[in-house]
Coordinates of C-alpha atoms in Angstrom, one line a residue:
Chain A
M284 CA -4.7 -21.4 114.3
N285 CA -4.7 -19.7 111.0
P286 CA -3.8 -16.0 111.8
L287 CA -5.4 -14.8 108.6
N288 CA -8.5 -12.7 109.0
A289 CA -8.8 -13.2 112.7
A290 CA -8.9 -9.9 114.6
C291 CA -5.4 -9.4 116.0
Y292 CA -5.8 -6.7 118.6
A293 CA -2.6 -5.1 119.8
D294 CA -2.5 -7.6 122.7
R295 CA 1.2 -8.1 122.3
A296 CA 2.0 -4.4 121.6
I297 CA 4.2 -2.1 123.6
W298 CA 4.7 1.6 123.2
C299 CA 8.0 3.3 123.6
R300 CA 10.1 6.3 122.9
A301 CA 13.5 5.8 121.5
P302 CA 16.4 7.7 119.9
V303 CA 17.1 6.7 116.3
V304 CA 20.5 4.8 116.1
E305 CA 21.0 5.6 112.4
N306 CA 19.0 6.7 109.4
L307 CA 20.8 5.8 106.2
V308 CA 20.2 6.2 102.4
I309 CA 20.2 2.7 100.9
A310 CA 18.8 3.5 97.5
E311 CA 17.3 6.4 95.6
S312 CA 14.8 8.2 98.0
T313 CA 15.0 5.1 100.2
F314 CA 16.2 5.1 103.8
R315 CA 16.7 2.4 106.5
V316 CA 16.2 3.7 110.0
R317 CA 17.4 1.7 113.0
I318 CA 15.3 2.0 116.2
P319 CA 16.3 0.5 119.5
C320 CA 13.3 -1.3 121.0
P321 CA 14.4 -4.7 122.3
E322 CA 11.1 -5.8 123.7
L323 CA 9.3 -5.0 120.5
A324 CA 12.0 -6.7 118.5
R325 CA 11.7 -9.9 120.4
R326 CA 7.9 -10.1 119.7
I327 CA 7.5 -9.0 116.1
I328 CA 7.1 -11.6 113.3
P329 CA 7.4 -11.1 109.5
G330 CA 4.5 -9.2 108.0
Q331 CA 3.6 -7.4 111.2
F332 CA 4.2 -3.7 111.4
V333 CA 4.8 -0.8 113.8
M334 CA 3.5 2.7 114.0
L335 CA 6.2 5.3 114.0
R336 CA 5.9 8.9 114.9
L337 CA 8.3 11.8 115.4
A338 CA 8.1 12.7 119.2
E339 CA 6.9 16.1 120.4
R340 CA 5.6 17.3 117.1
S341 CA 2.0 18.0 116.0
D342 CA 3.0 18.3 112.4
P343 CA 3.2 15.7 111.0
L344 CA 0.6 14.7 113.6
L345 CA -0.1 11.1 113.1
A346 CA 2.2 8.1 113.2
R347 CA 2.6 6.0 110.0
P348 CA 2.6 2.2 109.7
F349 CA 5.8 0.5 108.6
A350 CA 6.5 -3.1 108.1
L351 CA 9.3 -4.9 109.9
Y352 CA 12.3 -5.0 107.6
D353 CA 14.7 -6.8 110.0
T354 CA 15.6 -7.1 113.6
Y355 CA 19.2 -6.3 114.7
R356 CA 21.4 -7.4 117.5
D357 CA 23.8 -5.4 119.7
A358 CA 26.4 -7.4 121.7
G359 CA 24.7 -10.6 120.8
E360 CA 21.3 -9.5 122.2
L361 CA 18.3 -8.5 120.1
A362 CA 18.3 -4.8 120.3
G363 CA 15.7 -3.3 117.9
I364 CA 14.3 -3.1 114.5
D365 CA 15.1 -1.8 111.1
V366 CA 12.5 -0.1 109.0
V367 CA 12.9 0.7 105.4
Y368 CA 10.9 3.6 103.8
L369 CA 10.5 5.5 100.6
V370 CA 10.5 9.3 100.9
K371 CA 7.1 10.2 99.5
G372 CA 4.9 12.4 101.7
R373 CA 5.2 14.8 104.6
F374 CA 6.1 12.2 107.2
T375 CA 8.7 10.3 105.3
T376 CA 10.2 13.7 104.1
A377 CA 10.5 14.8 107.8
M378 CA 11.7 11.4 108.8
S379 CA 14.5 11.4 106.1
R380 CA 15.9 14.6 107.7
C381 CA 16.2 13.0 111.1
G382 CA 19.7 12.1 112.2
A383 CA 21.0 9.7 114.9
G384 CA 19.5 10.6 118.3
T385 CA 16.2 11.9 117.0
E386 CA 13.5 10.7 119.4
V387 CA 10.7 8.7 117.8
E388 CA 7.6 7.1 119.3
I389 CA 7.0 3.5 118.2
W390 CA 4.3 1.0 119.0
G391 CA 3.9 -2.6 117.9
P392 CA 4.0 -5.3 116.9
L393 CA 0.7 -4.9 115.2
G394 CA -1.4 -6.8 112.7
N395 CA -1.3 -10.6 111.9
G396 CA 1.8 -11.2 109.8
F397 CA 2.3 -13.8 107.1
S398 CA 1.3 -17.3 107.8
S399 CA 4.0 -19.7 108.8
R400 CA 2.6 -22.8 107.2
P401 CA 5.6 -24.8 105.8
V402 CA 5.7 -24.8 102.0
E403 CA 8.0 -26.3 99.3
H404 CA 8.6 -23.0 97.4
L405 CA 7.8 -19.6 98.9
I406 CA 7.5 -17.0 96.2
M407 CA 7.6 -13.4 97.4
V408 CA 6.5 -10.8 95.0
A409 CA 7.0 -7.1 95.7
G410 CA 6.4 -3.8 93.8
G411 CA 8.5 -0.8 94.9
I412 CA 8.6 -0.1 98.6
G413 CA 6.3 -3.1 99.0
Q414 CA 9.5 -5.1 99.3
T415 CA 10.0 -4.3 103.0
P416 CA 8.3 -7.2 104.7
F417 CA 10.1 -9.9 102.7
L418 CA 13.6 -9.9 104.0
A419 CA 12.5 -11.1 107.4
L420 CA 10.0 -13.5 105.9
G421 CA 12.5 -15.1 103.5
A422 CA 15.1 -15.4 106.2
E423 CA 12.7 -17.1 108.5
F424 CA 11.5 -19.6 105.8
L425 CA 15.1 -20.5 105.0
G426 CA 16.0 -21.1 108.7
R427 CA 18.3 -18.1 108.9
K428 CA 16.4 -16.3 111.5
R429 CA 13.7 -16.9 114.1
F430 CA 11.0 -14.4 115.1
G431 CA 8.4 -14.0 117.9
E432 CA 8.3 -14.5 121.6
P433 CA 7.3 -17.2 122.4
E434 CA 8.9 -18.2 119.1
R435 CA 6.2 -18.9 116.6
E436 CA 6.1 -22.1 114.7
R437 CA 8.7 -21.4 112.1
G438 CA 7.7 -21.4 108.5
T439 CA 10.0 -23.5 106.3
A440 CA 10.5 -23.7 102.6
R441 CA 13.1 -25.5 100.5
R442 CA 13.3 -22.6 98.2
V443 CA 12.6 -18.9 98.5
T444 CA 12.4 -16.7 95.4
F445 CA 12.0 -13.0 95.5
C446 CA 10.5 -11.3 92.5
Y447 CA 11.2 -7.6 92.9
G448 CA 10.0 -4.8 90.6
A449 CA 11.0 -1.2 90.7
R450 CA 10.8 1.8 88.5
R451 CA 14.6 1.8 87.8
S452 CA 17.8 0.2 89.1
S453 CA 18.6 3.1 91.5
M454 CA 15.4 2.4 93.4
L455 CA 16.2 -1.3 94.1
A456 CA 16.9 -1.4 97.8
G457 CA 18.7 -4.0 100.0
L458 CA 19.4 -6.5 97.2
D459 CA 22.5 -7.7 99.1
D460 CA 20.5 -8.1 102.3
F461 CA 18.2 -10.6 100.5
R462 CA 21.0 -12.4 98.7
N463 CA 23.0 -12.8 102.0
Q464 CA 20.1 -14.7 103.4
G465 CA 20.2 -17.2 100.5
I466 CA 17.1 -15.8 98.8
D467 CA 16.9 -16.2 95.0
V468 CA 16.4 -12.6 93.8
R469 CA 14.8 -11.8 90.4
V470 CA 14.6 -8.2 89.4
A471 CA 12.4 -6.3 87.0
T472 CA 12.5 -2.6 86.2
D473 CA 10.1 -0.4 84.3
D474 CA 12.9 1.2 82.2
G475 CA 15.1 -2.0 81.9
S476 CA 18.0 -0.5 83.8
A477 CA 18.3 -3.7 85.8
G478 CA 17.0 -7.3 85.3
H479 CA 13.9 -7.9 83.2
H480 CA 12.6 -4.9 81.3
G481 CA 8.9 -4.9 82.2
F482 CA 6.6 -5.9 85.1
V483 CA 7.4 -8.0 88.0
T484 CA 4.3 -10.0 87.1
D485 CA 6.2 -11.2 84.0
L486 CA 8.8 -12.7 86.3
L487 CA 6.1 -14.4 88.3
R488 CA 4.5 -15.9 85.2
Q489 CA 7.9 -17.3 84.1
L490 CA 8.6 -18.7 87.5
L491 CA 5.1 -20.5 87.7
E492 CA 5.5 -21.9 84.2
G493 CA 8.7 -23.7 85.3
E494 CA 7.3 -24.8 88.6
V495 CA 7.0 -28.5 89.2
S496 CA 4.4 -28.7 91.8
L497 CA 2.1 -25.6 92.0
A498 CA 0.3 -27.1 95.0
Q499 CA 3.5 -27.0 97.0
A500 CA 4.1 -23.3 96.3
R501 CA 2.7 -20.2 98.0
I502 CA 3.0 -16.6 96.9
A503 CA 3.3 -13.7 99.4
C504 CA 2.8 -10.3 97.8
C505 CA 3.0 -6.6 98.7
G506 CA 2.9 -3.5 96.4
P507 CA 0.7 -1.1 94.6
E508 CA -2.9 -2.2 94.3
P509 CA -3.0 -2.8 90.5
M510 CA 0.1 -5.0 90.8
M511 CA -1.4 -7.0 93.7
A512 CA -4.6 -7.5 91.8
A513 CA -2.6 -8.8 88.9
V514 CA -0.6 -11.2 91.1
A515 CA -3.8 -12.4 92.7
R516 CA -5.2 -13.1 89.2
I517 CA -2.2 -15.0 88.1
A518 CA -2.1 -17.0 91.3
K519 CA -5.8 -17.9 90.9
E520 CA -5.3 -19.0 87.3
A521 CA -2.3 -21.1 88.3
G522 CA -4.0 -22.6 91.4
V523 CA -1.3 -21.3 93.7
A524 CA -2.1 -20.1 97.2
C525 CA -1.5 -16.3 97.6
E526 CA -1.4 -13.9 100.5
L527 CA -1.5 -10.2 100.1
S528 CA -0.2 -7.6 102.5
L529 CA -2.4 -4.5 102.0
E530 CA -1.0 -1.0 102.3
T531 CA -4.0 1.1 103.2
P532 CA -3.6 4.5 104.9
M533 CA -3.9 4.3 108.7
A534 CA -4.4 6.7 111.5
C535 CA -4.0 4.6 114.7
G536 CA -2.7 1.1 113.6
I537 CA -4.5 -0.5 116.5
G538 CA -8.1 -0.9 115.4
V539 CA -9.8 2.1 117.0
C540 CA -10.2 4.6 114.2
F541 CA -11.6 2.5 111.3
T542 CA -9.6 4.4 108.7
C543 CA -7.7 1.5 107.1
V544 CA -10.6 -0.5 105.9
A545 CA -10.5 -2.7 102.8
R546 CA -13.3 -4.6 101.0
I547 CA -13.1 -8.2 102.3
R548 CA -15.5 -11.0 101.2
T549 CA -18.0 -12.0 103.8
D550 CA -21.3 -13.7 104.0
H551 CA -23.0 -10.3 104.1
A552 CA -25.8 -9.7 101.6
E553 CA -23.5 -7.5 99.6
G554 CA -20.9 -10.3 99.6
W555 CA -18.3 -8.1 101.3
D556 CA -17.8 -5.8 104.3
Y557 CA -15.2 -3.2 105.2
K558 CA -12.6 -4.8 107.4
R559 CA -9.8 -3.0 109.3
T560 CA -6.5 -3.8 107.7
C561 CA -4.6 -3.1 110.9
V562 CA -6.2 -5.7 113.1
E563 CA -7.7 -8.1 110.6
G564 CA -4.8 -7.8 108.3
P565 CA -2.6 -6.5 106.9
V566 CA -2.1 -10.0 105.4
F567 CA -5.2 -11.5 103.8
D568 CA -5.7 -14.5 101.6
A569 CA -5.9 -13.1 98.0
T570 CA -9.2 -14.8 97.4
Q571 CA -10.8 -12.8 100.2
V572 CA -9.7 -9.4 99.0
L573 CA -11.9 -7.3 96.6
L574 CA -9.3 -5.1 94.9
Chain B
M89 CA -7.3 30.5 158.1
T90 CA -7.7 28.5 155.0
D91 CA -8.0 24.7 154.8
P92 CA -4.6 23.0 154.1
I93 CA -4.3 21.7 150.6
P94 CA -4.2 17.8 150.7
L95 CA -1.1 16.1 149.3
V96 CA -3.1 14.2 146.8
P97 CA -5.8 16.2 145.1
D98 CA -9.3 14.8 144.9
L99 CA -10.0 13.9 141.3
R100 CA -13.6 12.9 141.6
I101 CA -16.1 14.7 139.4
A102 CA -19.9 14.9 139.4
L103 CA -21.7 15.7 136.3
G104 CA -25.4 15.9 137.3
R105 CA -26.3 12.4 138.3
I106 CA -23.0 11.1 136.9
Q107 CA -20.2 10.3 139.3
L108 CA -16.8 9.9 137.8
P109 CA -13.5 8.8 139.5
N110 CA -11.6 11.5 137.6
P111 CA -12.1 14.0 134.8
I112 CA -10.2 12.2 132.0
L113 CA -12.4 10.3 129.6
V114 CA -11.7 8.9 126.2
A115 CA -13.8 10.1 123.3
S116 CA -16.2 8.1 121.1
G117 CA -14.7 6.9 117.9
T118 CA -11.2 7.2 119.1
F119 CA -11.0 4.2 121.4
G120 CA -12.8 1.5 119.5
Y121 CA -14.7 -0.7 121.9
A122 CA -11.9 -0.6 124.5
R123 CA -10.7 -4.1 123.8
E124 CA -8.4 -2.9 121.2
M125 CA -6.6 -0.7 123.8
A126 CA -6.5 -3.2 126.6
R127 CA -2.8 -4.0 126.2
L128 CA -1.7 -0.4 126.0
V129 CA -3.9 1.3 128.6
R130 CA -5.0 0.4 132.1
L131 CA -8.6 0.8 131.4
D132 CA -9.7 0.8 135.0
R133 CA -7.9 4.1 135.6
L134 CA -9.9 6.0 133.1
G135 CA -12.5 8.5 134.2
G136 CA -14.8 7.1 131.6
I137 CA -14.9 5.1 128.4
I138 CA -17.1 6.1 125.5
P139 CA -17.0 3.4 122.9
K140 CA -17.5 4.1 119.2
T141 CA -21.0 5.5 118.4
I142 CA -23.6 2.8 117.6
T143 CA -26.6 3.0 115.4
Q144 CA -29.9 1.1 115.3
Q145 CA -28.9 -0.8 112.1
P146 CA -25.4 -1.9 111.1
R147 CA -23.6 0.6 108.9
P148 CA -20.8 -0.3 106.5
G149 CA -19.4 3.3 106.8
N150 CA -18.0 5.5 104.1
R151 CA -15.8 4.6 101.2
P152 CA -12.0 5.3 101.7
W153 CA -10.2 7.5 102.1
R154 CA -11.8 7.9 105.4
T155 CA -9.1 10.1 107.1
V156 CA -6.6 12.7 105.8
E157 CA -4.0 14.4 107.9
T158 CA -4.0 18.2 107.7
A159 CA -1.8 20.8 109.5
S160 CA -1.8 19.6 113.1
G161 CA -5.2 18.1 112.5
L162 CA -7.1 15.1 111.2
L163 CA -9.9 15.2 108.8
N164 CA -12.2 12.2 109.0
S165 CA -15.3 10.8 107.4
I166 CA -15.6 7.3 108.7
G167 CA -19.4 7.4 108.4
L168 CA -20.3 5.6 111.7
D169 CA -19.0 2.2 110.6
N170 CA -20.5 -0.1 113.2
D171 CA -22.4 -3.4 113.5
G172 CA -25.5 -2.0 115.0
I173 CA -27.0 -2.0 118.5
D174 CA -27.8 -5.8 118.5
A175 CA -24.2 -6.7 117.9
F176 CA -23.0 -4.1 120.4
I177 CA -25.2 -5.6 123.2
A178 CA -24.2 -9.1 122.2
H179 CA -20.5 -8.7 121.7
H180 CA -19.1 -5.5 123.2
L181 CA -21.3 -4.7 126.2
P182 CA -20.5 -7.8 128.1
Y183 CA -16.8 -7.1 127.9
L184 CA -17.2 -3.3 128.6
V185 CA -19.2 -3.7 131.8
T186 CA -16.4 -5.9 133.3
L187 CA -13.8 -3.0 133.0
R188 CA -14.4 -1.2 136.3
A189 CA -14.3 2.1 134.4
P190 CA -17.5 4.1 133.9
I191 CA -19.0 3.1 130.5
I192 CA -20.9 5.8 128.6
V193 CA -22.5 4.5 125.4
S194 CA -22.7 6.9 122.5
I195 CA -25.7 6.5 120.2
A196 CA -26.8 8.2 117.0
G197 CA -30.3 7.9 115.6
K198 CA -31.6 8.8 112.2
S199 CA -34.8 10.0 113.9
A200 CA -35.9 10.9 117.4
D201 CA -37.7 7.6 117.6
E202 CA -34.5 5.8 116.9
F203 CA -32.7 7.7 119.6
V204 CA -35.5 6.8 122.0
G205 CA -35.6 3.2 121.0
M206 CA -31.9 2.7 121.5
A207 CA -31.9 4.6 124.7
E208 CA -34.7 2.4 126.1
R209 CA -32.9 -0.8 125.3
L210 CA -29.6 0.5 126.8
G211 CA -31.5 1.7 129.8
G212 CA -32.4 -1.9 130.5
C213 CA -28.8 -3.0 130.4
A214 CA -26.9 -3.4 133.7
G215 CA -23.5 -1.7 134.4
L216 CA -23.8 1.5 132.3
T217 CA -23.0 4.9 133.7
A218 CA -24.7 7.2 131.1
L219 CA -25.6 7.7 127.5
E220 CA -24.0 10.2 125.1
L221 CA -26.3 11.4 122.4
N222 CA -24.3 12.0 119.3
V223 CA -26.5 14.6 117.7
S224 CA -23.5 16.0 116.0
C225 CA -21.8 13.6 113.7
P226 CA -21.1 15.6 110.5
N227 CA -20.7 12.5 108.3
V228 CA -24.2 11.0 108.5
S229 CA -27.2 12.7 107.1
G230 CA -29.8 13.3 109.7
G231 CA -27.4 13.1 112.7
V232 CA -26.2 16.7 112.6
D233 CA -29.6 18.2 112.4
Y234 CA -30.5 17.5 116.0
G235 CA -27.4 19.4 117.0
A236 CA -28.0 22.3 114.7
D237 CA -31.6 23.1 115.6
S238 CA -32.5 24.1 119.1
R239 CA -36.1 22.8 118.8
Q240 CA -35.2 19.4 117.5
C241 CA -32.4 19.1 120.1
F242 CA -34.8 19.9 122.9
D243 CA -37.3 17.4 121.5
V244 CA -34.9 14.5 121.2
V245 CA -33.2 15.0 124.5
S246 CA -36.4 15.4 126.5
R247 CA -37.9 12.4 124.8
V248 CA -34.9 10.3 125.6
R249 CA -34.9 11.7 129.2
A250 CA -38.5 10.6 129.6
R251 CA -38.0 7.1 128.5
C252 CA -34.6 6.1 129.8
G253 CA -33.4 6.1 133.4
L254 CA -29.7 6.6 132.5
P255 CA -28.1 10.0 132.8
I256 CA -27.9 11.8 129.5
I257 CA -24.9 13.6 128.0
V258 CA -25.5 15.6 124.8
K259 CA -22.6 16.0 122.4
L260 CA -22.8 19.2 120.4
T261 CA -21.4 20.3 117.1
P262 CA -19.5 23.5 116.6
N263 CA -20.8 23.8 113.1
V264 CA -23.6 26.2 114.1
T265 CA -24.0 29.9 114.3
R266 CA -24.7 30.1 118.0
I267 CA -23.7 27.0 120.0
V268 CA -25.0 28.6 123.2
D269 CA -28.6 28.4 121.9
I270 CA -28.3 24.6 121.3
A271 CA -26.6 24.1 124.6
K272 CA -29.5 25.9 126.4
S273 CA -32.1 23.7 124.8
A274 CA -30.1 20.6 125.7
S275 CA -29.9 21.9 129.2
D276 CA -33.6 22.9 129.4
A277 CA -34.5 19.4 128.1
G278 CA -32.8 17.8 131.1
A279 CA -29.4 16.8 129.9
D280 CA -27.1 15.8 132.8
A281 CA -24.0 17.1 130.9
I282 CA -23.1 18.6 127.6
S283 CA -20.0 17.5 125.8
L284 CA -18.4 19.8 123.3
I285 CA -17.2 19.9 120.6
N286 CA -17.6 17.3 117.9
T287 CA -15.5 17.8 114.8
V288 CA -15.4 20.9 112.7
L289 CA -16.5 20.5 109.1
G290 CA -13.7 20.7 106.7
M291 CA -12.2 19.5 103.4
A292 CA -9.0 18.5 101.7
I293 CA -8.3 18.5 98.0
D294 CA -5.7 17.0 95.7
W295 CA -5.5 19.8 93.1
R296 CA -3.3 17.8 90.7
H297 CA -6.1 15.3 90.2
R298 CA -8.8 17.8 90.8
R299 CA -10.4 15.6 93.4
P300 CA -11.3 15.7 97.1
L301 CA -9.1 13.5 99.3
L302 CA -11.9 12.1 101.4
G303 CA -14.2 9.5 99.9
N304 CA -17.1 11.4 101.4
V305 CA -15.8 14.7 100.0
V306 CA -16.1 16.6 103.3
G307 CA -15.4 15.5 106.9
G308 CA -14.8 16.5 110.4
L309 CA -11.6 18.1 111.6
S310 CA -10.1 17.2 114.9
G311 CA -6.7 17.3 116.7
P312 CA -4.6 20.2 118.0
A313 CA -5.8 22.4 115.1
I314 CA -9.3 22.8 116.6
K315 CA -8.4 23.3 120.3
P316 CA -8.9 27.1 120.3
I317 CA -12.4 26.6 118.8
A318 CA -13.3 24.0 121.5
L319 CA -12.0 26.2 124.3
R320 CA -14.1 29.1 123.0
C321 CA -17.2 26.9 122.9
V322 CA -16.6 25.6 126.4
Y323 CA -16.1 29.2 127.7
Q324 CA -19.2 30.6 126.0
V325 CA -21.5 27.7 127.0
S326 CA -20.2 27.6 130.6
R327 CA -21.2 31.2 131.0
A328 CA -24.7 30.5 129.7
V329 CA -25.9 27.2 131.2
R330 CA -25.5 25.6 134.6
T331 CA -25.3 22.0 133.1
P332 CA -21.9 20.6 133.6
L333 CA -19.7 20.5 130.5
I334 CA -17.2 18.0 129.1
G335 CA -14.5 19.6 126.9
I336 CA -13.3 17.9 123.8
G337 CA -11.1 19.1 121.0
G338 CA -7.4 18.7 120.5
I339 CA -6.5 17.7 124.0
S340 CA -3.1 15.9 124.1
T341 CA -1.1 17.5 126.9
I342 CA -1.8 18.2 130.6
D343 CA -1.8 21.9 129.8
D344 CA -4.7 21.3 127.5
V345 CA -6.5 19.5 130.2
M346 CA -6.0 22.3 132.7
E347 CA -7.0 25.0 130.2
F348 CA -10.4 23.2 129.6
L349 CA -11.0 22.8 133.3
V350 CA -10.3 26.5 133.9
A351 CA -12.5 27.5 130.9
G352 CA -15.4 25.7 132.5
A353 CA -15.4 22.0 131.6
S354 CA -15.9 19.7 134.6
A355 CA -14.3 16.8 132.6
I356 CA -12.5 16.3 129.3
Q357 CA -12.4 13.7 126.6
I358 CA -9.2 12.7 124.8
G359 CA -9.9 12.1 121.1
T360 CA -7.4 12.2 118.3
A361 CA -4.5 12.1 120.8
N362 CA -5.5 8.4 121.3
Y363 CA -4.3 7.8 117.7
T364 CA -1.1 9.8 118.0
D365 CA -0.2 8.2 121.3
P366 CA -2.4 5.3 122.5
T367 CA -0.9 5.7 126.0
V368 CA -1.6 9.4 126.4
S369 CA -4.5 9.0 128.8
M370 CA -2.2 7.2 131.3
R371 CA 0.3 10.0 131.1
L372 CA -2.3 12.7 131.6
L373 CA -3.7 10.8 134.6
D374 CA -0.2 10.7 136.1
Q375 CA 0.3 14.4 135.5
L376 CA -3.1 15.7 136.6
P377 CA -2.5 15.5 140.4
V378 CA 0.8 17.3 140.0
A379 CA -0.8 20.1 137.9
L380 CA -3.7 20.5 140.3
T381 CA -1.2 20.9 143.2
E382 CA 0.6 23.5 141.2
A383 CA -2.7 25.3 140.6
G384 CA -3.2 25.3 144.4
V385 CA -6.5 23.6 144.4
P386 CA -7.5 20.6 146.6
S387 CA -9.6 19.0 144.0
A388 CA -10.2 18.9 140.2
A389 CA -13.7 20.2 140.8
E390 CA -12.5 23.4 142.4
L391 CA -10.5 24.4 139.3
V392 CA -13.5 24.2 137.0
G393 CA -14.6 27.5 135.6
T394 CA -12.0 29.5 137.5
L395 CA -11.0 31.6 134.5
R396 CA -10.6 35.2 135.3
V397 CA -11.8 37.6 132.6
E398 CA -11.3 41.3 133.2
S399 CA -14.2 43.3 132.2
S400 CA -13.4 46.1 129.9
P401 CA -13.1 49.5 131.6

């Protein structure tokens, strides 16, 4: 079954409260928080997300959605998940001040995740903090890690390339994590302080020009909307399949509040309808999304 | 000699013709169509489920952003995004009526005729416990008028009452000068219960870009920030009408639940707290018997309206 655009209610989700194991700076304004939640860690797949909230507080009030960055083991057993976040608003500012032992409430796994259809070349394209779902995805496709319980049909790729754009070199997070999984990392920065001086879409264009068989490649993309729109356009022109993971604001994460809607093509008279990103996404085929 | 207090307090509640197993319900618009919550909540434990408000015609809803967090609160302007009554009856109702929890369908009409038409159709559907008339959605033109005008409120409630056999709950807005007047007209028109309050009209602004944060500019505030307003409304209305009340507004802890019961609500609805903790209703159901025992009452019903207010000397 193609998981894309099918309502994925939280039918595998669990809710738990857990003390943060660690909350580390890994790049400028970028943290990695480690949360013990073994049951959730066993179930989650790349591209799915969790809702995370600071316990016993009414300000910030709501939980926020975060993609799975990675799962971690303790004494050989799956023990929990890592979430990488950029300090930007009230929640992430409060989160960044939390030390080990801080109680958080977490529920997930939520959403559909990226498709696992095998492909020759998986091209992951990220802008800024949109990079977080791709470590797990790349590791899975290269056969380094497995996800899901029962284990999902594992996606495979002969090559996995990661095109990663950031404002400046100090904001590039987790490069070694990606390289350690055997992922080919290509970097672009707005100020030229690392890698290509320019947009990440330039890297994608170069990559596609040198591609032998475009029909055997697939793009997975996450980042700011203008960047995703550009990637979707490039993919369409080149005839490459492309999946976008949308980052819409959410209040509940489980499909009950109707906050996180995006315009998705349908057979409605208008040609589109608002769809909930949390249960019908966050991953959509790029041709379905009106950006 | 007084009767001994039973070990397990009786949680059952009667709201006019409506019988509920316990006073903890989940509010419209905060629980989807229940399916979404099935993995996280034991739905058959709930005192009642009120699915997201339905309208006669499908509505795409308002443009994003649809919610904004404010200090201990949530501002929303979803715009009654729903697929209309036909899709509800075809796709959601068959599931809802299997849940063994009381199902109360929330409807919003653009006219009294629409309210009546929808109520008539739902009155013919098996397995429903009641209707909740959403005469108070602040995000839809038309809707709020019925909750802001005593005469129109009386008209729509009495007409629905005459044409639909289901018990009627009327959900009121706090965005009026005197909520007691509206409650009285709902009561006089034959409402079985009155739920209050819907959200409080509010706004959020990004001054740097000189723009409102909500796509619809203004929206309704909910969450802990509005609890004092809701308590005040329940208190005032409970002193003025005999119709049973359902308290809503910022309820997230067992203390909140108990405060609303004491203030005069026979039952409560959990709203925004379903977002901040989807399992909150289960926790409150676990805690309610303990709190009632601490209050020294043998049943939830006997706590209702027990607020003691000293008259000024």
